[in-house]
Coordinates of C-alpha atoms and ligand atoms in Angstrom, one line a residue:
M25 CA -5.4 -8.2 32.2
V26 CA -5.2 -11.6 30.6
Y27 CA -4.2 -12.1 27.4
S28 CA -4.3 -15.7 26.0
C29 CA -1.2 -15.0 23.7
W30 CA 0.4 -12.5 26.0
K31 CA 2.0 -13.1 29.1
V32 CA 4.3 -11.4 31.5
C33 CA 7.7 -13.1 32.1
A34 CA 8.8 -13.8 35.9
S35 CA 10.5 -10.6 36.5
S36 CA 14.0 -12.3 36.4
M37 CA 13.3 -12.8 32.9
I38 CA 12.9 -9.1 32.2
H39 CA 15.7 -8.2 29.4
R40 CA 16.7 -4.5 30.2
T41 CA 17.9 -3.7 26.7
S42 CA 16.5 -5.4 23.5
S43 CA 17.3 -4.4 19.7
A44 CA 15.0 -5.6 17.0
I45 CA 14.8 -5.3 13.2
A46 CA 12.0 -5.0 11.0
Y47 CA 11.3 -4.4 7.3
P48 CA 8.8 -2.3 5.6
N49 CA 5.8 -3.7 3.8
I50 CA 3.9 -2.5 0.6
A51 CA 0.2 -3.2 0.6
L52 CA -0.9 -4.7 -2.7
I53 CA -4.4 -4.2 -1.5
K54 CA -4.5 -1.1 0.8
Y55 CA -5.8 -0.2 4.1
W56 CA -7.3 3.3 4.0
G57 CA -9.8 3.9 6.6
K58 CA -10.2 3.3 10.3
R59 CA -13.5 2.3 12.0
D60 CA -11.9 2.9 15.3
E61 CA -9.3 5.5 15.9
E62 CA -8.2 4.4 19.5
L63 CA -8.1 0.7 18.8
I64 CA -6.8 1.2 14.9
L65 CA -9.4 -1.2 13.5
P66 CA -9.7 -1.0 9.9
Y67 CA -12.7 -1.0 7.4
G68 CA -11.4 -3.6 5.1
D69 CA -8.8 -6.4 4.8
S70 CA -5.6 -5.6 3.2
L71 CA -2.6 -7.6 1.9
S72 CA 1.0 -6.7 1.6
M73 CA 4.6 -7.9 0.6
T74 CA 7.2 -7.3 3.4
L75 CA 10.5 -6.0 1.5
D76 CA 14.0 -6.9 2.0
I77 CA 15.2 -3.2 1.9
F78 CA 14.9 -0.3 4.2
P79 CA 14.8 -2.1 7.4
T80 CA 14.3 -0.2 10.9
T81 CA 16.5 -1.2 13.7
T82 CA 15.4 -0.3 17.1
T83 CA 16.7 -0.3 20.7
V84 CA 14.8 -0.1 23.8
S85 CA 16.9 0.4 27.1
L86 CA 14.8 0.5 30.3
D87 CA 16.3 3.2 32.8
D88 CA 15.1 4.0 35.8
D89 CA 17.0 7.1 36.0
L90 CA 14.9 8.7 33.4
A91 CA 12.1 10.8 34.3
D92 CA 10.2 10.0 30.9
D93 CA 11.0 7.9 27.7
Q94 CA 13.5 9.3 25.5
V95 CA 13.3 8.8 21.5
I96 CA 16.4 9.4 19.4
L97 CA 15.2 8.8 15.7
N98 CA 18.0 8.6 13.0
G99 CA 20.4 10.5 15.4
D100 CA 18.4 13.2 16.5
Y101 CA 15.8 13.9 19.4
A102 CA 12.2 12.9 17.9
D103 CA 10.0 15.7 17.1
A104 CA 6.8 16.2 19.7
S105 CA 4.4 14.2 17.5
T106 CA 6.7 11.2 17.1
L107 CA 7.8 11.3 20.8
S108 CA 4.2 11.4 22.1
R109 CA 3.2 8.6 19.6
I110 CA 6.2 6.2 20.9
R111 CA 5.2 7.1 24.4
G112 CA 1.6 6.2 24.0
F113 CA 2.7 2.9 22.4
L114 CA 5.2 2.2 25.3
G115 CA 2.5 3.1 27.9
R116 CA 0.5 0.3 26.5
V117 CA 3.4 -2.0 26.8
R118 CA 4.1 -1.0 30.6
Q119 CA 0.5 -1.5 31.2
L120 CA 0.5 -5.0 29.9
A121 CA 3.9 -5.7 31.6
G122 CA 2.9 -4.1 34.9
C123 CA 6.1 -2.2 34.9
D124 CA 6.4 1.5 35.2
T125 CA 10.2 2.0 34.1
P126 CA 10.8 4.8 31.3
A127 CA 13.0 3.5 28.4
L128 CA 15.4 5.1 26.1
I129 CA 14.7 4.2 22.4
K130 CA 17.0 4.5 19.6
T131 CA 15.7 3.8 16.2
D132 CA 17.1 4.1 12.8
N133 CA 15.5 3.9 9.2
A134 CA 17.8 2.7 6.5
G135 CA 15.2 4.2 4.3
P136 CA 13.6 7.7 3.9
T137 CA 11.2 8.4 7.0
G138 CA 7.5 9.3 6.5
A139 CA 7.8 9.7 2.7
G140 CA 5.3 6.9 1.7
L141 CA 7.8 4.0 2.2
A142 CA 6.3 2.4 5.0
S143 CA 8.8 3.5 7.4
S144 CA 6.1 3.6 10.3
A145 CA 5.3 0.0 9.3
S146 CA 8.7 -1.2 9.9
G147 CA 9.3 1.2 12.9
M148 CA 6.5 0.2 14.8
A149 CA 7.0 -3.4 14.1
A150 CA 10.7 -3.1 15.3
L151 CA 9.3 -1.2 18.4
A152 CA 6.6 -4.0 19.3
C153 CA 9.3 -6.7 19.3
A154 CA 12.1 -4.7 21.1
A155 CA 9.6 -3.1 23.5
S156 CA 7.7 -6.5 24.3
D157 CA 11.1 -8.2 25.0
A158 CA 12.5 -5.7 27.1
Y159 CA 9.6 -5.3 29.2
G160 CA 9.3 -9.1 29.7
L161 CA 6.0 -9.7 27.9
S162 CA 6.2 -13.2 26.3
V163 CA 4.1 -12.8 23.0
D164 CA 3.4 -14.9 19.9
R165 CA 3.2 -13.7 16.4
R166 CA -0.3 -12.8 16.6
G167 CA -0.1 -10.9 19.7
L168 CA 2.9 -8.9 18.1
S169 CA 0.9 -8.4 15.1
R170 CA -1.9 -6.7 17.5
L171 CA 0.6 -4.7 19.5
A172 CA 2.4 -3.5 16.3
R173 CA -1.2 -2.4 14.9
R174 CA -1.8 -0.3 18.1
G175 CA 1.4 1.8 16.9
S176 CA 0.5 2.0 13.2
G177 CA -2.1 -0.1 11.4
S178 CA 0.1 -1.3 8.5
A179 CA 2.7 -2.4 11.2
A180 CA 0.6 -5.1 12.0
R181 CA 1.5 -6.9 8.6
S182 CA 5.3 -6.1 9.1
I183 CA 5.7 -8.6 11.7
F184 CA 5.6 -11.4 9.1
G185 CA 8.0 -11.7 6.2
R186 CA 7.0 -12.5 2.3
F187 CA 3.4 -11.8 2.1
A188 CA 0.8 -11.1 4.9
I189 CA -2.9 -10.1 5.1
W190 CA -4.4 -7.9 7.9
Y191 CA -8.0 -8.9 8.8
A192 CA -10.4 -6.2 9.2
P193 CA -12.9 -8.0 11.7
G194 CA -12.5 -7.7 15.5
E195 CA -14.0 -5.4 18.0
D196 CA -12.9 -5.9 21.4
D197 CA -9.1 -5.9 21.5
P198 CA -8.6 -7.7 25.0
D199 CA -10.1 -10.9 23.5
P200 CA -7.6 -12.2 21.1
D201 CA -10.2 -14.5 19.3
E202 CA -12.1 -11.1 18.6
A203 CA -8.9 -8.8 17.6
S204 CA -7.9 -7.8 14.5
Y205 CA -4.5 -9.2 13.6
A206 CA -2.5 -10.2 10.4
E207 CA -1.0 -13.5 9.5
P208 CA 1.3 -14.9 6.7
V209 CA -0.1 -15.6 3.2
E210 CA 1.7 -18.8 2.4
D211 CA 0.0 -19.7 -1.0
V212 CA 2.1 -17.5 -3.4
A213 CA 3.3 -19.0 -6.5
V214 CA 4.8 -15.6 -8.3
D215 CA 8.2 -14.7 -8.3
L216 CA 7.7 -11.1 -7.5
A217 CA 10.0 -8.0 -7.3
L218 CA 9.1 -4.6 -6.3
V219 CA 11.0 -1.7 -7.9
V220 CA 10.7 1.5 -5.5
G221 CA 11.1 4.6 -7.7
I222 CA 12.0 7.4 -5.2
V223 CA 11.1 10.8 -6.5
D224 CA 11.2 12.8 -3.4
D225 CA 12.3 11.4 0.1
A226 CA 11.1 14.4 2.3
K227 CA 8.6 13.8 4.9
K228 CA 5.0 14.1 3.7
N229 CA 3.1 17.3 4.7
I230 CA -0.1 15.5 6.0
S231 CA 0.2 11.9 7.9
S232 CA -1.8 9.4 6.6
R233 CA -3.4 9.0 10.2
E234 CA -4.9 12.6 9.3
A235 CA -5.4 11.9 5.7
M236 CA -7.4 8.6 6.4
A237 CA -9.7 10.2 9.1
H238 CA -10.4 13.2 6.6
T239 CA -11.2 10.5 3.7
V240 CA -13.5 8.6 5.9
A241 CA -15.2 11.7 7.1
T242 CA -16.0 13.3 3.8
S243 CA -15.3 11.3 0.8
P244 CA -18.3 10.3 -1.0
L245 CA -16.5 7.6 -2.8
F246 CA -15.6 5.9 0.4
P247 CA -18.1 3.3 0.7
G248 CA -17.4 2.1 -2.9
W249 CA -13.7 1.9 -2.2
I250 CA -14.4 -0.3 1.0
R251 CA -16.7 -2.6 -1.3
A252 CA -14.2 -2.9 -4.1
G253 CA -11.2 -3.6 -1.8
Q254 CA -13.3 -6.9 -0.4
A255 CA -13.6 -8.1 -3.9
D256 CA -9.8 -7.2 -4.6
I257 CA -8.8 -9.2 -1.7
V258 CA -10.3 -12.3 -2.8
A259 CA -9.2 -12.0 -6.5
M260 CA -5.6 -10.9 -5.2
R261 CA -5.5 -14.2 -3.2
A262 CA -6.5 -16.2 -6.1
A263 CA -4.0 -14.6 -8.5
L264 CA -1.2 -15.0 -6.1
A265 CA -2.0 -18.7 -5.4
C266 CA -2.1 -19.6 -9.1
G267 CA 1.1 -17.5 -9.9
D268 CA -0.7 -15.1 -12.3
L269 CA 1.5 -12.0 -12.3
Q270 CA -0.7 -9.9 -14.8
K271 CA -3.6 -10.3 -12.5
V272 CA -1.5 -9.7 -9.2
G273 CA -0.3 -6.6 -10.8
E274 CA -3.6 -5.2 -12.5
I275 CA -5.3 -5.9 -9.2
A276 CA -2.8 -4.1 -7.2
E277 CA -2.8 -1.1 -9.4
Y278 CA -6.4 -0.6 -9.9
N279 CA -6.6 -0.8 -6.0
A280 CA -3.8 1.8 -5.5
L281 CA -5.5 4.0 -7.9
G282 CA -8.9 3.5 -6.3
M283 CA -7.6 4.6 -3.0
H284 CA -6.0 7.6 -4.5
A285 CA -9.3 8.5 -6.3
T286 CA -11.2 8.1 -2.9
M287 CA -9.0 10.6 -1.1
L288 CA -8.8 13.0 -4.1
A289 CA -12.7 13.1 -4.0
A290 CA -12.5 14.1 -0.2
R291 CA -13.6 17.7 0.8
P292 CA -11.1 19.1 0.3
G293 CA -9.2 16.6 -1.6
I294 CA -6.0 15.0 -0.5
R295 CA -3.2 14.6 -3.0
Y296 CA 0.0 12.6 -2.5
L297 CA 0.5 12.0 -6.2
S298 CA 2.8 14.8 -7.7
A299 CA 3.8 15.4 -11.5
A300 CA 6.7 13.2 -11.1
S301 CA 4.4 10.4 -9.8
L302 CA 2.3 10.8 -13.0
G303 CA 5.6 10.7 -14.9
L304 CA 6.4 7.3 -13.6
L305 CA 2.9 6.0 -13.9
D306 CA 3.2 6.8 -17.7
C307 CA 6.7 5.0 -17.8
V308 CA 5.1 2.0 -16.3
A309 CA 2.2 1.9 -19.0
Q310 CA 4.8 2.5 -21.8
L311 CA 6.8 -0.9 -20.5
R312 CA 3.4 -2.6 -20.5
H313 CA 2.8 -1.2 -24.1
E314 CA 6.2 -2.6 -25.0
G315 CA 5.3 -6.1 -23.6
M316 CA 6.4 -6.1 -20.2
C317 CA 4.6 -7.3 -17.0
A318 CA 4.9 -4.3 -14.9
Y319 CA 2.4 -2.5 -12.7
A320 CA 2.3 0.4 -10.3
T321 CA 1.2 1.0 -6.7
I322 CA 1.5 4.0 -4.6
D323 CA 1.0 4.8 -1.1
A324 CA 0.8 8.2 1.2
G325 CA 3.5 9.8 -0.8
P326 CA 4.7 10.6 -4.1
N327 CA 7.0 7.6 -4.6
V328 CA 5.9 5.0 -7.2
K329 CA 6.5 1.1 -6.5
V330 CA 6.5 -1.0 -9.5
L331 CA 5.7 -4.9 -9.3
C332 CA 7.2 -7.2 -11.9
C333 CA 9.1 -10.4 -12.2
F334 CA 12.5 -10.3 -10.9
E335 CA 14.1 -10.9 -14.1
D336 CA 12.8 -7.5 -15.4
A337 CA 13.4 -5.5 -12.3
D338 CA 16.9 -4.1 -13.5
R339 CA 15.0 -2.8 -16.9
V340 CA 12.2 -1.3 -14.8
A341 CA 14.7 0.4 -12.5
E342 CA 16.5 1.8 -15.3
A343 CA 13.5 3.0 -17.1
L344 CA 12.2 4.8 -14.0
C345 CA 15.4 6.7 -13.7
E346 CA 15.3 7.7 -17.4
A347 CA 11.6 8.8 -17.3
V348 CA 11.8 11.4 -14.5
V349 CA 14.8 13.2 -13.9
G350 CA 16.1 13.0 -10.4
T351 CA 14.3 9.4 -9.9
R352 CA 16.5 6.9 -7.7
S353 CA 15.4 3.4 -7.8
V354 CA 15.9 0.4 -5.5
I355 CA 14.8 -3.3 -6.3
A356 CA 13.2 -5.2 -3.5
R357 CA 12.2 -8.9 -3.0
P358 CA 10.1 -10.4 -0.4
G359 CA 11.8 -9.9 2.8
P360 CA 12.2 -11.4 6.4
E361 CA 9.8 -11.2 9.3
A362 CA 10.4 -8.6 12.1
H363 CA 13.2 -10.2 14.8
L364 CA 14.9 -9.6 17.7
V365 CA 18.8 -9.3 17.2
S366 CA 20.1 -8.9 20.9
H367 CA 19.0 -8.5 24.5
H368 CA 21.0 -7.9 27.6
G369 CA 20.5 -7.4 31.2
G370 CA 17.9 -8.9 33.6
Ligands
PMV417 O1 -0.3 2.5 9.0 P1 -0.3 3.7 8.3 O2 -1.0 4.6 9.5 O3 1.1 4.5 8.1 O4 -1.3 3.8 7.0 C1 -0.7 3.2 5.7 C2 -1.6 3.2 4.7 C3 -0.9 3.0 3.2 O5 0.5 2.8 3.3 C4 -1.2 4.1 2.3 C5 -1.6 1.6 2.9 C6 -1.1 0.4 3.4 O6 -2.1 -0.6 3.5 O7 -0.3 0.2 3.8

C-alpha cells in the first residue's frame, strides 16, 4: 500500500524498542458520532486543547519469541477489550510496515484511565508514535494523526500540542488527501487554563464508542447537534483568534451541554453526568455570578473541566474542592505534542 505521508524504512532502520509520550486533549468543540465505525470518521469537526498533565508513556518492544502481542497497562495485564483494541491497531501498523513480529506493549497513564479524562486520546497517540517508530514506518505528523485516529478518534488531536482541529471530511483512508486528520490551530490569542475537577476516577460503565453509536442510532436530537457543532467550530476559531475568553468559554460550555443533551435524549438515554457533576456546574455558574470568567466542559464521564484564565486557576481549583465533598482538582495549561522519548535496536 502506498501512502504519500507514510513509508517503510529500510529494514536496517527498524527500531526494535521505541517509547513515546503523549498528553490528553479536552475538546472545546466535541466529537460525538461516527459516520464510519471501521475507519473512525466523524460526522463533525472538533477542536481541542492538549493538556500538560496526565501523560501516557508507552513502550513498544518487537519480540519474535512472542506468539501474540502482550499488553501491560498500568502494571497489570490489560483486560480482553483493551487487548483486542491494541492488537487490532498493531495489526494495522504491521500491515503498513510489512512485518509480522508481535510486540510487548507497556503503557502507563499518569492520570485516571477510562474516566472521561481523555486517557484513550493520550494512550492511542503515544501508541501510534511508539509503534510506528518500532516497526520502521516513516510517518509525518498528519500521517501520525490519521494513524492515531484509527485507535481512538480523539487521539488524532493528541498528536499535536496546544490547540488542534480534527476535520471531519474524508472518505477513503488510503488516500492522504482525502483522509480525515487533525492539524494545529495556531491562531490563539487567549492565555487559557483548564482546571480539572475530579469527582470520580473509576472507569466508566459504558464506553464512549458504544455510547456514541447508540446516540447516532437513536437520538432524535442528533442531526441538530451536528448542525450546531459546525457553527460552534467557526465561532470558536474566531473567539480564540481574537482572544475573547468569555466567548471561548460560552461556546465550549454550550457545546458540551448540547452533547450531553443529545445523548440524554437517546432511547434509552445515556447519562454520564452525576449529582457531583451538577454540583460543580452550579459552582462554575456561581463563580460567574461573582464576576469570574469561568466556563465548564464535560466529556464521557462525570468529571468537570473548567476553562478560565491562568491567574484565576487557583481560585477555581479551590472553589471546586469546596463545592462538592471529595473533589480533587488539578490545573492544566496547553501542553506539548506527542513525541518519542527513546528507541533502541535495529
Ligand atoms: O475518542 P473517543 O472514542 O474516546 O471519544 C471521545 C469523545 C469525547 O471525549 C466525549 C469528545 C471529544 O471530542 O474528545
